[in-house]
Amino acid sequence: MAADILEFSIENLKEDNVKCNAVLIYMILGLWAWSLLQFTLVLTSVSGAKVRMFRKTKKIYICRACLCCENEIWALSITLLMQDGPFLVMRLYLLIHHNVVNQMMIFFTCKNILVIMLQAYRILIVCTDSNQIEPAEDSGDAVEVMEDASEPSKKSSQSGDMVALDVKGE
């Protein structure tokens, strides 16, 4: 990643077709600055464990949660939108329109294409894989989230088979 960012700014600015074009210089420096902003976004923080009430059921529930809220989707999207996507577009523009061809440019263009394909595949896998709810550990039954254990309601206290599980929140 670091080699890609450094090559993008330093090597492209040394090219003769780029040196004399102020618009290209500003575009390269703008994309370079944009790509550095991705490091200010931290998506790896995880909150502590939450205790939630669960009701035992015999049905398997499919989780239809908003996939755009998962940390892994955000991390992959940020890399795509803030580095690999813009770098690929700019490199293809320099290769095709300005005829800037060198070994590093071709190598990193191929690398960006490969990374974009792999990240798109990973997003597809995460989206299709996260639609499952695993059974509870103690029994073979599926569980349905009812409410936080810290705020029990009258409705849930009337239903019989309640279980409190320690669940890590994301």
C-alpha atoms as a PDB file:
ATOM      1  CA  MET A   1       0.000   0.000   0.000  1.00  0.00           C
ATOM      2  CA  ALA A   2       2.760   2.432   0.899  1.00  0.00           C
ATOM      3  CA  ALA A   3       4.701   1.667  -2.289  1.00  0.00           C
ATOM      4  CA  ASP A   4       1.558   2.281  -4.327  1.00  0.00           C
ATOM      5  CA  ILE A   5       0.941   5.674  -2.720  1.00  0.00           C
ATOM      6  CA  LEU A   6       4.576   6.762  -3.032  1.00  0.00           C
ATOM      7  CA  GLU A   7       4.893   5.596  -6.633  1.00  0.00           C
ATOM      8  CA  PHE A   8       1.654   7.311  -7.563  1.00  0.00           C
ATOM      9  CA  SER A   9       2.834  10.723  -6.448  1.00  0.00           C
ATOM     10  CA  ILE A  10       6.606  10.668  -6.942  1.00  0.00           C
ATOM     11  CA  GLU A  11       7.029   8.679 -10.164  1.00  0.00           C
ATOM     12  CA  ASN A  12       4.063  10.205 -11.977  1.00  0.00           C
ATOM     13  CA  LEU A  13       5.233  13.745 -11.245  1.00  0.00           C
ATOM     14  CA  LYS A  14       8.652  12.938 -12.801  1.00  0.00           C
ATOM     15  CA  GLU A  15       7.148  12.054 -16.198  1.00  0.00           C
ATOM     16  CA  ASP A  16       7.773  14.560 -19.004  1.00  0.00           C
ATOM     17  CA  ASN A  17       4.114  14.534 -20.107  1.00  0.00           C
ATOM     18  CA  VAL A  18       3.041  15.397 -16.556  1.00  0.00           C
ATOM     19  CA  LYS A  19       5.717  17.972 -15.602  1.00  0.00           C
ATOM     20  CA  CYS A  20       4.394  20.634 -17.968  1.00  0.00           C
ATOM     21  CA  ASN A  21       0.686  20.092 -17.297  1.00  0.00           C
ATOM     22  CA  ALA A  22      -0.496  21.976 -14.204  1.00  0.00           C
ATOM     23  CA  VAL A  23      -3.937  20.322 -14.277  1.00  0.00           C
ATOM     24  CA  LEU A  24      -2.387  16.831 -14.158  1.00  0.00           C
ATOM     25  CA  ILE A  25      -0.077  17.875 -11.325  1.00  0.00           C
ATOM     26  CA  TYR A  26      -3.042  19.148  -9.281  1.00  0.00           C
ATOM     27  CA  MET A  27      -5.058  16.022 -10.074  1.00  0.00           C
ATOM     28  CA  ILE A  28      -2.223  13.728  -8.976  1.00  0.00           C
ATOM     29  CA  LEU A  29      -1.564  15.699  -5.789  1.00  0.00           C
ATOM     30  CA  GLY A  30      -5.295  15.906  -5.051  1.00  0.00           C
ATOM     31  CA  LEU A  31      -5.767  12.145  -5.438  1.00  0.00           C
ATOM     32  CA  TRP A  32      -2.635  11.558  -3.386  1.00  0.00           C
ATOM     33  CA  ALA A  33      -3.980  13.763  -0.557  1.00  0.00           C
ATOM     34  CA  TRP A  34      -7.411  12.067  -0.855  1.00  0.00           C
ATOM     35  CA  SER A  35      -5.783   8.643  -0.494  1.00  0.00           C
ATOM     36  CA  LEU A  36      -3.962   9.714   2.668  1.00  0.00           C
ATOM     37  CA  LEU A  37      -7.279  10.617   4.324  1.00  0.00           C
ATOM     38  CA  GLN A  38      -8.169   6.912   4.476  1.00  0.00           C
ATOM     39  CA  PHE A  39      -5.708   6.502   7.342  1.00  0.00           C
ATOM     40  CA  THR A  40      -7.695   8.892   9.534  1.00  0.00           C
ATOM     41  CA  LEU A  41     -10.729   6.590   9.413  1.00  0.00           C
ATOM     42  CA  VAL A  42     -10.380   3.881  12.059  1.00  0.00           C
ATOM     43  CA  LEU A  43     -12.932   1.074  11.803  1.00  0.00           C
ATOM     44  CA  THR A  44     -11.351  -1.551  14.030  1.00  0.00           C
ATOM     45  CA  SER A  45     -12.748  -0.419  17.378  1.00  0.00           C
ATOM     46  CA  VAL A  46     -15.036  -2.926  19.082  1.00  0.00           C
ATOM     47  CA  SER A  47     -17.221  -2.201  22.086  1.00  0.00           C
ATOM     48  CA  GLY A  48     -17.420  -4.452  25.125  1.00  0.00           C
ATOM     49  CA  ALA A  49     -19.718  -7.417  25.586  1.00  0.00           C
ATOM     50  CA  LYS A  50     -23.455  -6.761  25.873  1.00  0.00           C
ATOM     51  CA  VAL A  51     -25.910  -8.919  27.770  1.00  0.00           C
ATOM     52  CA  ARG A  52     -29.121  -9.431  25.815  1.00  0.00           C
ATOM     53  CA  MET A  53     -32.289 -11.420  26.407  1.00  0.00           C
ATOM     54  CA  PHE A  54     -33.068 -14.165  23.958  1.00  0.00           C
ATOM     55  CA  ARG A  55     -36.149 -16.302  23.497  1.00  0.00           C
ATOM     56  CA  LYS A  56     -35.692 -19.931  22.460  1.00  0.00           C
ATOM     57  CA  THR A  57     -37.511 -20.753  19.254  1.00  0.00           C
ATOM     58  CA  LYS A  58     -37.688 -23.701  16.932  1.00  0.00           C
ATOM     59  CA  LYS A  59     -37.617 -21.491  13.834  1.00  0.00           C
ATOM     60  CA  ILE A  60     -34.426 -20.335  12.144  1.00  0.00           C
ATOM     61  CA  TYR A  61     -34.436 -16.602  11.602  1.00  0.00           C
ATOM     62  CA  ILE A  62     -32.528 -15.043   8.748  1.00  0.00           C
ATOM     63  CA  CYS A  63     -30.798 -11.841   9.705  1.00  0.00           C
ATOM     64  CA  ARG A  64     -31.694  -9.063   7.272  1.00  0.00           C
ATOM     65  CA  ALA A  65     -29.603  -6.397   8.978  1.00  0.00           C
ATOM     66  CA  CYS A  66     -28.257  -3.515   6.987  1.00  0.00           C
ATOM     67  CA  LEU A  67     -25.015  -4.826   5.486  1.00  0.00           C
ATOM     68  CA  CYS A  68     -23.668  -1.346   4.886  1.00  0.00           C
ATOM     69  CA  CYS A  69     -23.179  -1.007   8.654  1.00  0.00           C
ATOM     70  CA  GLU A  70     -20.650  -3.818   9.016  1.00  0.00           C
ATOM     71  CA  ASN A  71     -17.060  -2.733   9.695  1.00  0.00           C
ATOM     72  CA  GLU A  72     -15.568  -5.002   7.059  1.00  0.00           C
ATOM     73  CA  ILE A  73     -17.817  -3.590   4.331  1.00  0.00           C
ATOM     74  CA  TRP A  74     -16.864  -0.057   5.317  1.00  0.00           C
ATOM     75  CA  ALA A  75     -13.141  -0.869   5.416  1.00  0.00           C
ATOM     76  CA  LEU A  76     -13.222  -2.472   1.965  1.00  0.00           C
ATOM     77  CA  SER A  77     -15.300   0.371   0.542  1.00  0.00           C
ATOM     78  CA  ILE A  78     -12.951   3.001   1.925  1.00  0.00           C
ATOM     79  CA  THR A  79      -9.949   1.314   0.319  1.00  0.00           C
ATOM     80  CA  LEU A  80     -11.804   1.021  -2.980  1.00  0.00           C
ATOM     81  CA  LEU A  81     -13.074   4.604  -3.014  1.00  0.00           C
ATOM     82  CA  MET A  82     -10.074   6.350  -1.525  1.00  0.00           C
ATOM     83  CA  GLN A  83      -7.110   4.531  -3.048  1.00  0.00           C
ATOM     84  CA  ASP A  84      -7.412   1.728  -5.555  1.00  0.00           C
ATOM     85  CA  GLY A  85     -10.326   3.103  -7.566  1.00  0.00           C
ATOM     86  CA  PRO A  86      -9.006   6.653  -8.059  1.00  0.00           C
ATOM     87  CA  PHE A  87      -5.436   5.429  -8.607  1.00  0.00           C
ATOM     88  CA  LEU A  88      -6.596   2.971 -11.287  1.00  0.00           C
ATOM     89  CA  VAL A  89      -8.632   5.632 -13.081  1.00  0.00           C
ATOM     90  CA  MET A  90      -5.743   8.118 -13.019  1.00  0.00           C
ATOM     91  CA  ARG A  91      -3.187   5.533 -14.137  1.00  0.00           C
ATOM     92  CA  LEU A  92      -5.406   4.401 -17.011  1.00  0.00           C
ATOM     93  CA  TYR A  93      -5.909   8.049 -17.985  1.00  0.00           C
ATOM     94  CA  LEU A  94      -2.137   8.639 -18.000  1.00  0.00           C
ATOM     95  CA  LEU A  95      -1.489   5.405 -19.904  1.00  0.00           C
ATOM     96  CA  ILE A  96      -4.140   5.903 -22.572  1.00  0.00           C
ATOM     97  CA  HIS A  97      -4.517   9.656 -23.018  1.00  0.00           C
ATOM     98  CA  HIS A  98      -1.018  10.927 -22.214  1.00  0.00           C
ATOM     99  CA  ASN A  99       0.931   7.819 -23.311  1.00  0.00           C
ATOM    100  CA  VAL A 100       2.881   7.593 -20.037  1.00  0.00           C
ATOM    101  CA  VAL A 101       4.195   4.023 -20.188  1.00  0.00           C
ATOM    102  CA  ASN A 102       6.810   2.542 -17.873  1.00  0.00           C
ATOM    103  CA  GLN A 103       7.250  -0.693 -15.953  1.00  0.00           C
ATOM    104  CA  MET A 104       6.104   0.711 -12.614  1.00  0.00           C
ATOM    105  CA  MET A 105       2.982   2.240 -14.174  1.00  0.00           C
ATOM    106  CA  ILE A 106       2.004  -1.065 -15.801  1.00  0.00           C
ATOM    107  CA  PHE A 107       2.785  -3.059 -12.648  1.00  0.00           C
ATOM    108  CA  PHE A 108       0.728  -0.828 -10.336  1.00  0.00           C
ATOM    109  CA  THR A 109      -2.123  -0.583 -12.853  1.00  0.00           C
ATOM    110  CA  CYS A 110      -2.326  -4.390 -12.929  1.00  0.00           C
ATOM    111  CA  LYS A 111      -2.043  -4.445  -9.130  1.00  0.00           C
ATOM    112  CA  ASN A 112      -4.946  -1.980  -8.794  1.00  0.00           C
ATOM    113  CA  ILE A 113      -7.105  -4.054 -11.148  1.00  0.00           C
ATOM    114  CA  LEU A 114      -6.349  -7.219  -9.196  1.00  0.00           C
ATOM    115  CA  VAL A 115      -6.988  -5.576  -5.801  1.00  0.00           C
ATOM    116  CA  ILE A 116     -10.314  -4.120  -6.990  1.00  0.00           C
ATOM    117  CA  MET A 117     -11.422  -7.539  -8.249  1.00  0.00           C
ATOM    118  CA  LEU A 118     -10.416  -9.221  -4.959  1.00  0.00           C
ATOM    119  CA  GLN A 119     -12.097  -6.571  -2.820  1.00  0.00           C
ATOM    120  CA  ALA A 120     -15.303  -6.746  -4.861  1.00  0.00           C
ATOM    121  CA  TYR A 121     -15.263 -10.537  -4.407  1.00  0.00           C
ATOM    122  CA  ARG A 122     -14.713 -10.131  -0.653  1.00  0.00           C
ATOM    123  CA  ILE A 123     -17.639  -7.706  -0.384  1.00  0.00           C
ATOM    124  CA  LEU A 124     -19.809 -10.232  -2.229  1.00  0.00           C
ATOM    125  CA  ILE A 125     -18.732 -13.020   0.159  1.00  0.00           C
ATOM    126  CA  VAL A 126     -19.361 -10.880   3.257  1.00  0.00           C
ATOM    127  CA  CYS A 127     -22.802  -9.885   1.982  1.00  0.00           C
ATOM    128  CA  THR A 128     -23.871 -13.449   1.199  1.00  0.00           C
ATOM    129  CA  ASP A 129     -22.251 -14.984   4.275  1.00  0.00           C
ATOM    130  CA  SER A 130     -23.686 -12.652   6.913  1.00  0.00           C
ATOM    131  CA  ASN A 131     -27.323 -13.615   6.249  1.00  0.00           C
ATOM    132  CA  GLN A 132     -27.107 -16.567   8.668  1.00  0.00           C
ATOM    133  CA  ILE A 133     -27.806 -16.771  12.404  1.00  0.00           C
ATOM    134  CA  GLU A 134     -25.934 -19.481  14.209  1.00  0.00           C
ATOM    135  CA  PRO A 135     -27.774 -21.687  16.723  1.00  0.00           C
ATOM    136  CA  ALA A 136     -27.352 -21.051  20.432  1.00  0.00           C
ATOM    137  CA  GLU A 137     -24.382 -22.809  22.015  1.00  0.00           C
ATOM    138  CA  ASP A 138     -26.306 -24.530  24.833  1.00  0.00           C
ATOM    139  CA  SER A 139     -29.064 -25.986  22.703  1.00  0.00           C
ATOM    140  CA  GLY A 140     -29.680 -26.779  19.065  1.00  0.00           C
ATOM    141  CA  ASP A 141     -32.335 -24.062  18.910  1.00  0.00           C
ATOM    142  CA  ALA A 142     -32.037 -20.818  17.022  1.00  0.00           C
ATOM    143  CA  VAL A 143     -32.299 -17.632  19.032  1.00  0.00           C
ATOM    144  CA  GLU A 144     -34.161 -14.402  18.390  1.00  0.00           C
ATOM    145  CA  VAL A 145     -32.960 -11.138  19.931  1.00  0.00           C
ATOM    146  CA  MET A 146     -35.694  -9.716  22.104  1.00  0.00           C
ATOM    147  CA  GLU A 147     -34.256  -6.730  24.005  1.00  0.00           C
ATOM    148  CA  ASP A 148     -31.361  -5.546  26.137  1.00  0.00           C
ATOM    149  CA  ALA A 149     -31.236  -7.298  29.513  1.00  0.00           C
ATOM    150  CA  SER A 150     -30.759  -3.966  31.237  1.00  0.00           C
ATOM    151  CA  GLU A 151     -34.303  -2.834  30.241  1.00  0.00           C
ATOM    152  CA  PRO A 152     -36.806  -5.686  30.714  1.00  0.00           C
ATOM    153  CA  SER A 153     -40.373  -4.954  29.635  1.00  0.00           C
ATOM    154  CA  LYS A 154     -43.699  -6.343  30.831  1.00  0.00           C
ATOM    155  CA  LYS A 155     -44.300  -8.079  27.512  1.00  0.00           C
ATOM    156  CA  SER A 156     -41.096 -10.085  27.636  1.00  0.00           C
ATOM    157  CA  SER A 157     -41.494 -11.065  31.284  1.00  0.00           C
ATOM    158  CA  GLN A 158     -44.829 -12.718  30.488  1.00  0.00           C
ATOM    159  CA  SER A 159     -43.364 -15.005  27.792  1.00  0.00           C
ATOM    160  CA  GLY A 160     -41.912 -18.157  29.285  1.00  0.00           C
ATOM    161  CA  ASP A 161     -38.608 -19.435  27.950  1.00  0.00           C
ATOM    162  CA  MET A 162     -36.121 -16.508  28.242  1.00  0.00           C
ATOM    163  CA  VAL A 163     -32.334 -16.896  28.184  1.00  0.00           C
ATOM    164  CA  ALA A 164     -29.646 -14.262  28.891  1.00  0.00           C
ATOM    165  CA  LEU A 165     -26.544 -14.649  26.753  1.00  0.00           C
ATOM    166  CA  ASP A 166     -23.304 -12.684  26.786  1.00  0.00           C
ATOM    167  CA  VAL A 167     -22.911 -11.345  23.238  1.00  0.00           C
ATOM    168  CA  LYS A 168     -20.026  -9.285  21.922  1.00  0.00           C
ATOM    169  CA  GLY A 169     -21.244  -6.109  20.230  1.00  0.00           C
ATOM    170  CA  GLU A 170     -19.648  -4.666  17.141  1.00  0.00           C
END
